[in-house]
Amino acid sequence: MACEGIEVEVQGWHGLDDVPEDWGRSVVTIGVFDGVHRGHQQMVARAVDMAASLGLPAVAVTFDPHPDEVVRPGSHPPQLTDTRRRVELLASLGVDAVCVLPFTVEFSRMSPDEFVQTALVDRLHAAGVVVGENFRFGHKASGDLDTLRTLGEKYDFVVEGVPLLSDGEAISSTRIRAHLADGDVEAAAAELGRPHRVEGVVVRGHQRGRALGFPTANVESPQHTAIPADGVYAGYLRCTDSPSRYEGQLWPAAISIGTNPTFENVTRTVEAYALDRDDLDLYGMHVAVDFTTRLRDNLKFDSIDALIEQMHADVDEARRLTGG
């Protein structure tokens, strides 16, 4: 498994039945981990350190789908990372295994004790458990850090609660989503520890960008993806399709999000122009768009010539900012 050029080897399990029968004791860290932000990274690092001190493997446990979607259908928050990306990021932090637990209605009805016994004791054989200080679990989120510590004494594992802080400031996925909703991709990147990424498949659009001299990749992202506010951004376009002739290639890009008001469209799109490249054929491929800087709001232009002039200015600024 690889994450942005980092080769990592971990075990990946989908559900508890995938855990090997001979799996021994381990240190477990649990969370939704949406975004795997800098607070999450510190929590996982603590689990990895504890595991190393005990001579045991470290396991990260996450959930799919987001628990909110099961407990309160229709309330799924914008997703900072999909499950595949989340597993990649967790793997890159040094854990030995990542376990994705299917979050079902039945699972949500487990009492705190049932969850601990079923997941942490019977299958993962936890010797230590590391969670965020605000961790909640069990039916109707009835369990908290104190509950987990009490159960740890019952089932013989130690518990640590880690504040999700970076440089003394609390970090949360909710706050990062708010930054993105405001178009502040730099603030989001500061808390994520990397640029925010939108992934998806390149689909055919109106092809207006090509007609104007700026052929764009129209990225169709999955439902619930956290997409920054409408506007124009600098960043990078990366081909993640495997296998493909462009696999792993990275291009500085100018990125537009919105409805193209000059043409009075109604469909919101994410379009990325790989700077100075008009030879790419990415249709049908899976790509990633990383946002580094917001350039401007979306504007409605009085003429196509005025739009083209502004697009040239946007591309020049994106080139300056990305080193493209």
PDB file of C-alpha atoms in Angstrom:
ATOM      1  CA  MET A   1       0.000   0.000   0.000  1.00  0.00           C
ATOM      2  CA  ALA A   2       1.384   3.420  -0.911  1.00  0.00           C
ATOM      3  CA  CYS A   3       0.627   6.955   0.181  1.00  0.00           C
ATOM      4  CA  GLU A   4       1.975   9.855  -1.923  1.00  0.00           C
ATOM      5  CA  GLY A   5       5.169   8.059  -2.798  1.00  0.00           C
ATOM      6  CA  ILE A   6       5.677   6.519   0.661  1.00  0.00           C
ATOM      7  CA  GLU A   7       5.777   2.736   0.460  1.00  0.00           C
ATOM      8  CA  VAL A   8       4.202   1.174   3.518  1.00  0.00           C
ATOM      9  CA  GLU A   9       3.292  -2.386   4.295  1.00  0.00           C
ATOM     10  CA  VAL A  10       0.364  -2.921   6.604  1.00  0.00           C
ATOM     11  CA  GLN A  11      -2.361  -5.448   7.039  1.00  0.00           C
ATOM     12  CA  GLY A  12      -5.761  -4.205   5.954  1.00  0.00           C
ATOM     13  CA  TRP A  13      -8.908  -5.723   7.418  1.00  0.00           C
ATOM     14  CA  HIS A  14     -12.527  -5.064   6.487  1.00  0.00           C
ATOM     15  CA  GLY A  15     -14.469  -6.050   9.568  1.00  0.00           C
ATOM     16  CA  LEU A  16     -13.470  -8.095  12.575  1.00  0.00           C
ATOM     17  CA  ASP A  17     -13.808 -11.390  10.720  1.00  0.00           C
ATOM     18  CA  ASP A  18     -10.744 -10.410   8.666  1.00  0.00           C
ATOM     19  CA  VAL A  19      -8.523 -10.259  11.755  1.00  0.00           C
ATOM     20  CA  PRO A  20      -6.254 -13.334  11.663  1.00  0.00           C
ATOM     21  CA  GLU A  21      -7.212 -16.062  14.081  1.00  0.00           C
ATOM     22  CA  ASP A  22      -3.688 -16.111  15.494  1.00  0.00           C
ATOM     23  CA  TRP A  23      -3.527 -12.345  16.030  1.00  0.00           C
ATOM     24  CA  GLY A  24      -1.856 -11.693  19.370  1.00  0.00           C
ATOM     25  CA  ARG A  25      -1.987  -8.723  21.713  1.00  0.00           C
ATOM     26  CA  SER A  26      -1.793  -5.252  20.221  1.00  0.00           C
ATOM     27  CA  VAL A  27      -2.175  -1.551  20.905  1.00  0.00           C
ATOM     28  CA  VAL A  28      -5.306  -0.111  19.321  1.00  0.00           C
ATOM     29  CA  THR A  29      -6.231   3.449  18.401  1.00  0.00           C
ATOM     30  CA  ILE A  30      -9.861   4.133  17.472  1.00  0.00           C
ATOM     31  CA  GLY A  31     -11.606   6.974  15.682  1.00  0.00           C
ATOM     32  CA  VAL A  32     -13.528   8.038  12.622  1.00  0.00           C
ATOM     33  CA  PHE A  33     -10.270   9.752  11.588  1.00  0.00           C
ATOM     34  CA  ASP A  34     -11.960  11.860   8.908  1.00  0.00           C
ATOM     35  CA  GLY A  35      -9.135  13.902   7.435  1.00  0.00           C
ATOM     36  CA  VAL A  36      -6.423  12.166   9.483  1.00  0.00           C
ATOM     37  CA  HIS A  37      -5.529  15.695  10.588  1.00  0.00           C
ATOM     38  CA  ARG A  38      -2.620  16.780  12.772  1.00  0.00           C
ATOM     39  CA  GLY A  39      -4.541  16.000  15.963  1.00  0.00           C
ATOM     40  CA  HIS A  40      -5.261  12.487  14.687  1.00  0.00           C
ATOM     41  CA  GLN A  41      -1.618  12.139  13.668  1.00  0.00           C
ATOM     42  CA  GLN A  42      -0.487  12.835  17.230  1.00  0.00           C
ATOM     43  CA  MET A  43      -2.949  10.284  18.558  1.00  0.00           C
ATOM     44  CA  VAL A  44      -1.767   7.593  16.146  1.00  0.00           C
ATOM     45  CA  ALA A  45       1.864   8.460  16.921  1.00  0.00           C
ATOM     46  CA  ARG A  46       1.190   7.891  20.617  1.00  0.00           C
ATOM     47  CA  ALA A  47      -0.321   4.476  19.846  1.00  0.00           C
ATOM     48  CA  VAL A  48       2.679   3.550  17.691  1.00  0.00           C
ATOM     49  CA  ASP A  49       5.064   4.653  20.467  1.00  0.00           C
ATOM     50  CA  MET A  50       3.165   2.664  23.094  1.00  0.00           C
ATOM     51  CA  ALA A  51       3.158  -0.406  20.857  1.00  0.00           C
ATOM     52  CA  ALA A  52       6.909  -0.110  20.285  1.00  0.00           C
ATOM     53  CA  SER A  53       7.558   0.171  24.017  1.00  0.00           C
ATOM     54  CA  LEU A  54       5.547  -3.001  24.622  1.00  0.00           C
ATOM     55  CA  GLY A  55       6.977  -4.867  21.646  1.00  0.00           C
ATOM     56  CA  LEU A  56       3.512  -5.184  20.107  1.00  0.00           C
ATOM     57  CA  PRO A  57       1.886  -4.229  16.800  1.00  0.00           C
ATOM     58  CA  ALA A  58      -0.258  -1.095  16.510  1.00  0.00           C
ATOM     59  CA  VAL A  59      -3.724  -1.223  14.963  1.00  0.00           C
ATOM     60  CA  ALA A  60      -5.849   1.718  13.797  1.00  0.00           C
ATOM     61  CA  VAL A  61      -9.607   1.121  13.836  1.00  0.00           C
ATOM     62  CA  THR A  62     -11.898   3.316  11.773  1.00  0.00           C
ATOM     63  CA  PHE A  63     -15.491   3.122  10.531  1.00  0.00           C
ATOM     64  CA  ASP A  64     -17.372   3.088   7.233  1.00  0.00           C
ATOM     65  CA  PRO A  65     -19.784   4.692   6.607  1.00  0.00           C
ATOM     66  CA  HIS A  66     -19.538   7.729   8.864  1.00  0.00           C
ATOM     67  CA  PRO A  67     -21.460   6.906  12.079  1.00  0.00           C
ATOM     68  CA  ASP A  68     -23.620  10.029  11.701  1.00  0.00           C
ATOM     69  CA  GLU A  69     -25.110   8.650   8.484  1.00  0.00           C
ATOM     70  CA  VAL A  70     -26.322   5.539  10.326  1.00  0.00           C
ATOM     71  CA  VAL A  71     -27.368   7.118  13.616  1.00  0.00           C
ATOM     72  CA  ARG A  72     -28.964  10.196  12.000  1.00  0.00           C
ATOM     73  CA  PRO A  73     -29.626   9.365   8.325  1.00  0.00           C
ATOM     74  CA  GLY A  74     -29.152  12.349   6.038  1.00  0.00           C
ATOM     75  CA  SER A  75     -26.761  14.085   8.424  1.00  0.00           C
ATOM     76  CA  HIS A  76     -23.521  12.804   6.851  1.00  0.00           C
ATOM     77  CA  PRO A  77     -20.988  15.654   7.133  1.00  0.00           C
ATOM     78  CA  PRO A  78     -18.865  16.624   4.127  1.00  0.00           C
ATOM     79  CA  GLN A  79     -16.109  14.027   4.010  1.00  0.00           C
ATOM     80  CA  LEU A  80     -12.488  15.178   4.150  1.00  0.00           C
ATOM     81  CA  THR A  81     -11.147  11.768   3.076  1.00  0.00           C
ATOM     82  CA  ASP A  82     -12.840   8.727   1.638  1.00  0.00           C
ATOM     83  CA  THR A  83     -12.189   5.347   3.232  1.00  0.00           C
ATOM     84  CA  ARG A  84      -9.439   4.338   0.799  1.00  0.00           C
ATOM     85  CA  ARG A  85      -7.535   7.578   1.324  1.00  0.00           C
ATOM     86  CA  ARG A  86      -8.020   7.388   5.080  1.00  0.00           C
ATOM     87  CA  VAL A  87      -6.523   3.890   5.151  1.00  0.00           C
ATOM     88  CA  GLU A  88      -3.545   5.095   3.091  1.00  0.00           C
ATOM     89  CA  LEU A  89      -2.903   8.003   5.435  1.00  0.00           C
ATOM     90  CA  LEU A  90      -3.219   5.871   8.572  1.00  0.00           C
ATOM     91  CA  ALA A  91      -0.874   3.293   7.065  1.00  0.00           C
ATOM     92  CA  SER A  92       1.711   5.996   6.353  1.00  0.00           C
ATOM     93  CA  LEU A  93       1.788   6.896  10.073  1.00  0.00           C
ATOM     94  CA  GLY A  94       3.435   3.635  11.086  1.00  0.00           C
ATOM     95  CA  VAL A  95       0.625   1.363  12.244  1.00  0.00           C
ATOM     96  CA  ASP A  96       0.927  -2.327  11.478  1.00  0.00           C
ATOM     97  CA  ALA A  97      -2.713  -2.853  10.566  1.00  0.00           C
ATOM     98  CA  VAL A  98      -5.806  -0.822   9.714  1.00  0.00           C
ATOM     99  CA  CYS A  99      -9.223  -2.296  10.502  1.00  0.00           C
ATOM    100  CA  VAL A 100     -12.272  -0.725   8.822  1.00  0.00           C
ATOM    101  CA  LEU A 101     -15.379  -1.639  10.800  1.00  0.00           C
ATOM    102  CA  PRO A 102     -18.674  -1.534   8.858  1.00  0.00           C
ATOM    103  CA  PHE A 103     -20.855   0.823  10.899  1.00  0.00           C
ATOM    104  CA  THR A 104     -24.344  -0.677  10.740  1.00  0.00           C
ATOM    105  CA  VAL A 105     -27.537  -0.108  12.700  1.00  0.00           C
ATOM    106  CA  GLU A 106     -26.846  -3.343  14.600  1.00  0.00           C
ATOM    107  CA  PHE A 107     -23.308  -2.220  15.374  1.00  0.00           C
ATOM    108  CA  SER A 108     -24.584   1.150  16.626  1.00  0.00           C
ATOM    109  CA  ARG A 109     -26.797  -0.638  19.153  1.00  0.00           C
ATOM    110  CA  MET A 110     -23.896  -2.353  20.916  1.00  0.00           C
ATOM    111  CA  SER A 111     -23.419  -1.274  24.516  1.00  0.00           C
ATOM    112  CA  PRO A 112     -19.978   0.074  25.423  1.00  0.00           C
ATOM    113  CA  ASP A 113     -19.155  -3.235  27.152  1.00  0.00           C
ATOM    114  CA  GLU A 114     -20.265  -5.261  24.110  1.00  0.00           C
ATOM    115  CA  PHE A 115     -18.138  -3.167  21.764  1.00  0.00           C
ATOM    116  CA  VAL A 116     -15.064  -3.480  23.972  1.00  0.00           C
ATOM    117  CA  GLN A 117     -15.456  -7.214  24.462  1.00  0.00           C
ATOM    118  CA  THR A 118     -16.286  -7.988  20.824  1.00  0.00           C
ATOM    119  CA  ALA A 119     -13.750  -5.736  19.075  1.00  0.00           C
ATOM    120  CA  LEU A 120     -10.981  -4.890  21.494  1.00  0.00           C
ATOM    121  CA  VAL A 121     -10.785  -8.017  23.644  1.00  0.00           C
ATOM    122  CA  ASP A 122     -11.970 -11.015  21.632  1.00  0.00           C
ATOM    123  CA  ARG A 123     -10.494 -10.062  18.214  1.00  0.00           C
ATOM    124  CA  LEU A 124      -7.763  -7.448  18.643  1.00  0.00           C
ATOM    125  CA  HIS A 125      -6.576  -8.603  22.094  1.00  0.00           C
ATOM    126  CA  ALA A 126      -5.848  -5.054  23.167  1.00  0.00           C
ATOM    127  CA  ALA A 127      -3.074  -4.457  25.687  1.00  0.00           C
ATOM    128  CA  GLY A 128      -3.443  -0.701  25.264  1.00  0.00           C
ATOM    129  CA  VAL A 129      -6.028   1.614  23.723  1.00  0.00           C
ATOM    130  CA  VAL A 130      -5.374   5.202  22.616  1.00  0.00           C
ATOM    131  CA  VAL A 131      -8.276   7.522  21.801  1.00  0.00           C
ATOM    132  CA  GLY A 132      -9.051  11.222  21.662  1.00  0.00           C
ATOM    133  CA  GLU A 133     -10.085  12.881  24.907  1.00  0.00           C
ATOM    134  CA  ASN A 134     -13.581  13.453  23.487  1.00  0.00           C
ATOM    135  CA  PHE A 135     -14.033   9.835  22.361  1.00  0.00           C
ATOM    136  CA  ARG A 136     -17.595   8.498  22.596  1.00  0.00           C
ATOM    137  CA  PHE A 137     -18.721   4.961  21.833  1.00  0.00           C
ATOM    138  CA  GLY A 138     -21.504   2.454  22.332  1.00  0.00           C
ATOM    139  CA  HIS A 139     -25.262   2.777  21.943  1.00  0.00           C
ATOM    140  CA  LYS A 140     -26.349   6.426  21.821  1.00  0.00           C
ATOM    141  CA  ALA A 141     -22.695   7.424  22.478  1.00  0.00           C
ATOM    142  CA  SER A 142     -23.204   6.395  26.097  1.00  0.00           C
ATOM    143  CA  GLY A 143     -19.548   5.498  26.650  1.00  0.00           C
ATOM    144  CA  ASP A 144     -16.751   8.038  27.144  1.00  0.00           C
ATOM    145  CA  LEU A 145     -13.100   8.032  28.161  1.00  0.00           C
ATOM    146  CA  ASP A 146     -13.908   7.225  31.792  1.00  0.00           C
ATOM    147  CA  THR A 147     -16.127   4.335  30.680  1.00  0.00           C
ATOM    148  CA  LEU A 148     -13.301   2.999  28.538  1.00  0.00           C
ATOM    149  CA  ARG A 149     -10.843   3.230  31.438  1.00  0.00           C
ATOM    150  CA  THR A 150     -13.233   1.303  33.678  1.00  0.00           C
ATOM    151  CA  LEU A 151     -13.623  -1.380  31.015  1.00  0.00           C
ATOM    152  CA  GLY A 152      -9.855  -1.435  30.557  1.00  0.00           C
ATOM    153  CA  GLU A 153      -9.473  -2.363  34.222  1.00  0.00           C
ATOM    154  CA  LYS A 154     -12.093  -5.091  33.747  1.00  0.00           C
ATOM    155  CA  TYR A 155     -10.489  -6.575  30.630  1.00  0.00           C
ATOM    156  CA  ASP A 156      -6.820  -5.878  31.379  1.00  0.00           C
ATOM    157  CA  PHE A 157      -5.768  -3.136  28.995  1.00  0.00           C
ATOM    158  CA  VAL A 158      -4.469   0.378  29.641  1.00  0.00           C
ATOM    159  CA  VAL A 159      -6.203   3.439  28.208  1.00  0.00           C
ATOM    160  CA  GLU A 160      -4.781   6.803  27.193  1.00  0.00           C
ATOM    161  CA  GLY A 161      -6.811   9.829  26.130  1.00  0.00           C
ATOM    162  CA  VAL A 162      -4.927  12.205  23.842  1.00  0.00           C
ATOM    163  CA  PRO A 163      -5.958  15.843  23.323  1.00  0.00           C
ATOM    164  CA  LEU A 164      -6.378  16.550  19.611  1.00  0.00           C
ATOM    165  CA  LEU A 165      -4.061  19.524  19.642  1.00  0.00           C
ATOM    166  CA  SER A 166      -1.384  20.990  17.444  1.00  0.00           C
ATOM    167  CA  ASP A 167       0.812  23.818  18.745  1.00  0.00           C
ATOM    168  CA  GLY A 168      -1.597  24.126  21.685  1.00  0.00           C
ATOM    169  CA  GLU A 169      -4.683  24.639  19.491  1.00  0.00           C
ATOM    170  CA  ALA A 170      -7.579  22.213  19.330  1.00  0.00           C
ATOM    171  CA  ILE A 171      -8.036  20.671  15.893  1.00  0.00           C
ATOM    172  CA  SER A 172     -11.242  19.097  14.662  1.00  0.00           C
ATOM    173  CA  SER A 173     -12.610  17.803  11.389  1.00  0.00           C
ATOM    174  CA  THR A 174     -15.599  20.097  11.930  1.00  0.00           C
ATOM    175  CA  ARG A 175     -13.363  23.170  12.016  1.00  0.00           C
ATOM    176  CA  ILE A 176     -11.479  22.052   8.904  1.00  0.00           C
ATOM    177  CA  ARG A 177     -14.790  21.630   7.076  1.00  0.00           C
ATOM    178  CA  ALA A 178     -15.688  25.187   8.084  1.00  0.00           C
ATOM    179  CA  HIS A 179     -12.387  26.467   6.649  1.00  0.00           C
ATOM    180  CA  LEU A 180     -13.154  24.727   3.356  1.00  0.00           C
ATOM    181  CA  ALA A 181     -16.706  26.095   3.287  1.00  0.00           C
ATOM    182  CA  ASP A 182     -15.133  29.562   3.561  1.00  0.00           C
ATOM    183  CA  GLY A 183     -12.643  28.783   0.797  1.00  0.00           C
ATOM    184  CA  ASP A 184      -9.735  29.059   3.232  1.00  0.00           C
ATOM    185  CA  VAL A 185      -7.745  26.124   1.901  1.00  0.00           C
ATOM    186  CA  GLU A 186      -4.546  27.390   3.513  1.00  0.00           C
ATOM    187  CA  ALA A 187      -6.053  27.245   7.009  1.00  0.00           C
ATOM    188  CA  ALA A 188      -7.417  23.778   6.224  1.00  0.00           C
ATOM    189  CA  ALA A 189      -3.988  22.628   5.042  1.00  0.00           C
ATOM    190  CA  ALA A 190      -2.339  23.972   8.195  1.00  0.00           C
ATOM    191  CA  GLU A 191      -4.596  21.788  10.345  1.00  0.00           C
ATOM    192  CA  LEU A 192      -4.574  18.761   8.048  1.00  0.00           C
ATOM    193  CA  GLY A 193      -0.798  18.831   7.747  1.00  0.00           C
ATOM    194  CA  ARG A 194      -1.105  18.700   3.933  1.00  0.00           C
ATOM    195  CA  PRO A 195      -3.259  20.308   1.222  1.00  0.00           C
ATOM    196  CA  HIS A 196      -6.917  19.314   1.150  1.00  0.00           C
ATOM    197  CA  ARG A 197      -7.611  16.840  -1.627  1.00  0.00           C
ATOM    198  CA  VAL A 198     -10.677  16.170  -3.766  1.00  0.00           C
ATOM    199  CA  GLU A 199     -10.648  12.908  -5.694  1.00  0.00           C
ATOM    200  CA  GLY A 200     -12.841  11.555  -8.449  1.00  0.00           C
ATOM    201  CA  VAL A 201     -13.163  10.376 -12.015  1.00  0.00           C
ATOM    202  CA  VAL A 202     -12.605  12.696 -14.977  1.00  0.00           C
ATOM    203  CA  VAL A 203     -15.844  13.019 -16.973  1.00  0.00           C
ATOM    204  CA  ARG A 204     -16.797  14.915 -20.109  1.00  0.00           C
ATOM    205  CA  GLY A 205     -18.200  18.378 -19.493  1.00  0.00           C
ATOM    206  CA  HIS A 206     -19.144  21.151 -21.902  1.00  0.00           C
ATOM    207  CA  GLN A 207     -15.479  21.338 -23.058  1.00  0.00           C
ATOM    208  CA  ARG A 208     -15.605  25.134 -22.941  1.00  0.00           C
ATOM    209  CA  GLY A 209     -12.182  25.269 -21.315  1.00  0.00           C
ATOM    210  CA  ARG A 210     -10.627  23.487 -24.297  1.00  0.00           C
ATOM    211  CA  ALA A 211     -12.359  25.900 -26.694  1.00  0.00           C
ATOM    212  CA  LEU A 212     -10.930  28.833 -24.701  1.00  0.00           C
ATOM    213  CA  GLY A 213      -7.397  27.382 -24.714  1.00  0.00           C
ATOM    214  CA  PHE A 214      -7.463  25.917 -21.206  1.00  0.00           C
ATOM    215  CA  PRO A 215      -8.494  22.235 -21.380  1.00  0.00           C
ATOM    216  CA  THR A 216      -9.656  21.170 -17.927  1.00  0.00           C
ATOM    217  CA  ALA A 217     -10.214  17.853 -16.182  1.00  0.00           C
ATOM    218  CA  ASN A 218     -13.820  17.858 -14.981  1.00  0.00           C
ATOM    219  CA  VAL A 219     -13.641  15.845 -11.750  1.00  0.00           C
ATOM    220  CA  GLU A 220     -16.764  14.005 -10.618  1.00  0.00           C
ATOM    221  CA  SER A 221     -16.291  13.319  -6.913  1.00  0.00           C
ATOM    222  CA  PRO A 222     -18.228  10.892  -4.698  1.00  0.00           C
ATOM    223  CA  GLN A 223     -21.266  11.954  -2.696  1.00  0.00           C
ATOM    224  CA  HIS A 224     -20.478  13.750   0.586  1.00  0.00           C
ATOM    225  CA  THR A 225     -17.032  14.951  -0.592  1.00  0.00           C
ATOM    226  CA  ALA A 226     -15.906  18.137   1.178  1.00  0.00           C
ATOM    227  CA  ILE A 227     -15.463  20.563  -1.711  1.00  0.00           C
ATOM    228  CA  PRO A 228     -14.070  24.058  -1.028  1.00  0.00           C
ATOM    229  CA  ALA A 229     -16.200  27.159  -1.618  1.00  0.00           C
ATOM    230  CA  ASP A 230     -16.786  28.322  -5.184  1.00  0.00           C
ATOM    231  CA  GLY A 231     -13.798  30.183  -6.569  1.00  0.00           C
ATOM    232  CA  VAL A 232     -10.501  29.827  -8.390  1.00  0.00           C
ATOM    233  CA  TYR A 233      -7.536  28.144  -6.727  1.00  0.00           C
ATOM    234  CA  ALA A 234      -3.924  27.176  -7.311  1.00  0.00           C
ATOM    235  CA  GLY A 235      -2.881  23.629  -6.590  1.00  0.00           C
ATOM    236  CA  TYR A 236      -1.932  20.338  -8.177  1.00  0.00           C
ATOM    237  CA  LEU A 237      -3.549  17.678 -10.318  1.00  0.00           C
ATOM    238  CA  ARG A 238      -2.355  14.118  -9.798  1.00  0.00           C
ATOM    239  CA  CYS A 239      -3.268  10.964 -11.694  1.00  0.00           C
ATOM    240  CA  THR A 240      -3.975   8.153  -9.234  1.00  0.00           C
ATOM    241  CA  ASP A 241      -5.398   5.724 -11.796  1.00  0.00           C
ATOM    242  CA  SER A 242      -3.589   2.403 -11.793  1.00  0.00           C
ATOM    243  CA  PRO A 243      -2.456   1.158 -14.161  1.00  0.00           C
ATOM    244  CA  SER A 244      -2.335   4.059 -16.592  1.00  0.00           C
ATOM    245  CA  ARG A 245       0.272   5.904 -18.635  1.00  0.00           C
ATOM    246  CA  TYR A 246      -0.086   8.897 -16.298  1.00  0.00           C
ATOM    247  CA  GLU A 247      -0.021   6.944 -13.026  1.00  0.00           C
ATOM    248  CA  GLY A 248       1.672   8.944 -10.279  1.00  0.00           C
ATOM    249  CA  GLN A 249       2.259  12.014 -12.448  1.00  0.00           C
ATOM    250  CA  LEU A 250       1.749  15.403 -10.825  1.00  0.00           C
ATOM    251  CA  TRP A 251       1.001  18.690 -12.576  1.00  0.00           C
ATOM    252  CA  PRO A 252       0.744  22.239 -11.176  1.00  0.00           C
ATOM    253  CA  ALA A 253      -2.803  23.396 -11.820  1.00  0.00           C
ATOM    254  CA  ALA A 254      -5.313  26.202 -11.820  1.00  0.00           C
ATOM    255  CA  ILE A 255      -8.608  24.954 -10.398  1.00  0.00           C
ATOM    256  CA  SER A 256     -12.117  26.322 -10.741  1.00  0.00           C
ATOM    257  CA  ILE A 257     -15.064  25.386  -8.553  1.00  0.00           C
ATOM    258  CA  GLY A 258     -18.553  26.609  -9.285  1.00  0.00           C
ATOM    259  CA  THR A 259     -21.243  26.911 -11.915  1.00  0.00           C
ATOM    260  CA  ASN A 260     -19.371  28.972 -14.544  1.00  0.00           C
ATOM    261  CA  PRO A 261     -21.591  32.046 -14.123  1.00  0.00           C
ATOM    262  CA  THR A 262     -20.487  33.635 -17.409  1.00  0.00           C
ATOM    263  CA  PHE A 263     -22.192  30.746 -19.215  1.00  0.00           C
ATOM    264  CA  GLU A 264     -25.136  30.638 -16.753  1.00  0.00           C
ATOM    265  CA  ASN A 265     -24.624  26.996 -15.856  1.00  0.00           C
ATOM    266  CA  VAL A 266     -26.429  25.527 -12.855  1.00  0.00           C
ATOM    267  CA  THR A 267     -24.317  22.422 -12.224  1.00  0.00           C
ATOM    268  CA  ARG A 268     -21.473  22.874  -9.743  1.00  0.00           C
ATOM    269  CA  THR A 269     -18.206  21.437 -11.023  1.00  0.00           C
ATOM    270  CA  VAL A 270     -14.574  20.979 -10.002  1.00  0.00           C
ATOM    271  CA  GLU A 271     -12.311  21.617 -13.010  1.00  0.00           C
ATOM    272  CA  ALA A 272      -8.521  21.498 -12.977  1.00  0.00           C
ATOM    273  CA  TYR A 273      -6.270  22.830 -15.748  1.00  0.00           C
ATOM    274  CA  ALA A 274      -2.798  21.269 -15.744  1.00  0.00           C
ATOM    275  CA  LEU A 275      -0.647  24.305 -16.501  1.00  0.00           C
ATOM    276  CA  ASP A 276       0.610  24.474 -20.078  1.00  0.00           C
ATOM    277  CA  ARG A 277      -0.613  20.970 -20.906  1.00  0.00           C
ATOM    278  CA  ASP A 278      -3.057  20.479 -23.749  1.00  0.00           C
ATOM    279  CA  ASP A 279      -1.989  16.915 -24.556  1.00  0.00           C
ATOM    280  CA  LEU A 280      -3.483  15.035 -21.597  1.00  0.00           C
ATOM    281  CA  ASP A 281      -6.278  12.531 -22.121  1.00  0.00           C
ATOM    282  CA  LEU A 282      -7.598  11.821 -18.634  1.00  0.00           C
ATOM    283  CA  TYR A 283     -11.200  10.883 -19.425  1.00  0.00           C
ATOM    284  CA  GLY A 284     -12.358   7.987 -17.277  1.00  0.00           C
ATOM    285  CA  MET A 285      -9.282   8.109 -15.050  1.00  0.00           C
ATOM    286  CA  HIS A 286      -9.192   8.570 -11.288  1.00  0.00           C
ATOM    287  CA  VAL A 287      -7.422  11.778 -10.288  1.00  0.00           C
ATOM    288  CA  ALA A 288      -6.712  13.824  -7.180  1.00  0.00           C
ATOM    289  CA  VAL A 289      -6.849  17.620  -6.932  1.00  0.00           C
ATOM    290  CA  ASP A 290      -4.836  19.251  -4.129  1.00  0.00           C
ATOM    291  CA  PHE A 291      -5.753  22.824  -3.154  1.00  0.00           C
ATOM    292  CA  THR A 292      -2.951  25.099  -1.967  1.00  0.00           C
ATOM    293  CA  THR A 293      -4.093  28.734  -2.416  1.00  0.00           C
ATOM    294  CA  ARG A 294      -7.335  30.573  -3.147  1.00  0.00           C
ATOM    295  CA  LEU A 295      -6.886  33.082  -5.976  1.00  0.00           C
ATOM    296  CA  ARG A 296     -10.280  34.791  -6.246  1.00  0.00           C
ATOM    297  CA  ASP A 297     -14.055  34.501  -6.125  1.00  0.00           C
ATOM    298  CA  ASN A 298     -16.046  33.374  -9.135  1.00  0.00           C
ATOM    299  CA  LEU A 299     -17.060  36.281 -11.334  1.00  0.00           C
ATOM    300  CA  LYS A 300     -19.516  36.772 -14.176  1.00  0.00           C
ATOM    301  CA  PHE A 301     -17.749  38.450 -17.104  1.00  0.00           C
ATOM    302  CA  ASP A 302     -19.342  40.741 -19.663  1.00  0.00           C
ATOM    303  CA  SER A 303     -17.555  39.079 -22.546  1.00  0.00           C
ATOM    304  CA  ILE A 304     -15.638  35.941 -23.468  1.00  0.00           C
ATOM    305  CA  ASP A 305     -12.547  38.069 -24.140  1.00  0.00           C
ATOM    306  CA  ALA A 306     -12.678  39.459 -20.595  1.00  0.00           C
ATOM    307  CA  LEU A 307     -12.996  35.903 -19.238  1.00  0.00           C
ATOM    308  CA  ILE A 308     -10.015  34.704 -21.275  1.00  0.00           C
ATOM    309  CA  GLU A 309      -7.906  37.656 -20.082  1.00  0.00           C
ATOM    310  CA  GLN A 310      -8.716  36.803 -16.453  1.00  0.00           C
ATOM    311  CA  MET A 311      -7.991  33.107 -17.058  1.00  0.00           C
ATOM    312  CA  HIS A 312      -4.532  34.022 -18.342  1.00  0.00           C
ATOM    313  CA  ALA A 313      -3.965  36.079 -15.189  1.00  0.00           C
ATOM    314  CA  ASP A 314      -5.171  33.178 -13.015  1.00  0.00           C
ATOM    315  CA  VAL A 315      -2.839  30.748 -14.757  1.00  0.00           C
ATOM    316  CA  ASP A 316       0.124  33.122 -14.373  1.00  0.00           C
ATOM    317  CA  GLU A 317      -0.584  33.461 -10.647  1.00  0.00           C
ATOM    318  CA  ALA A 318      -1.063  29.707 -10.232  1.00  0.00           C
ATOM    319  CA  ARG A 319       2.244  29.144 -12.050  1.00  0.00           C
ATOM    320  CA  ARG A 320       4.000  31.572  -9.718  1.00  0.00           C
ATOM    321  CA  LEU A 321       2.553  29.942  -6.598  1.00  0.00           C
ATOM    322  CA  THR A 322       3.153  26.328  -7.595  1.00  0.00           C
ATOM    323  CA  GLY A 323       6.499  26.693  -9.303  1.00  0.00           C
ATOM    324  CA  GLY A 324       4.838  25.470 -12.506  1.00  0.00           C
TER     325      GLY A 324
END
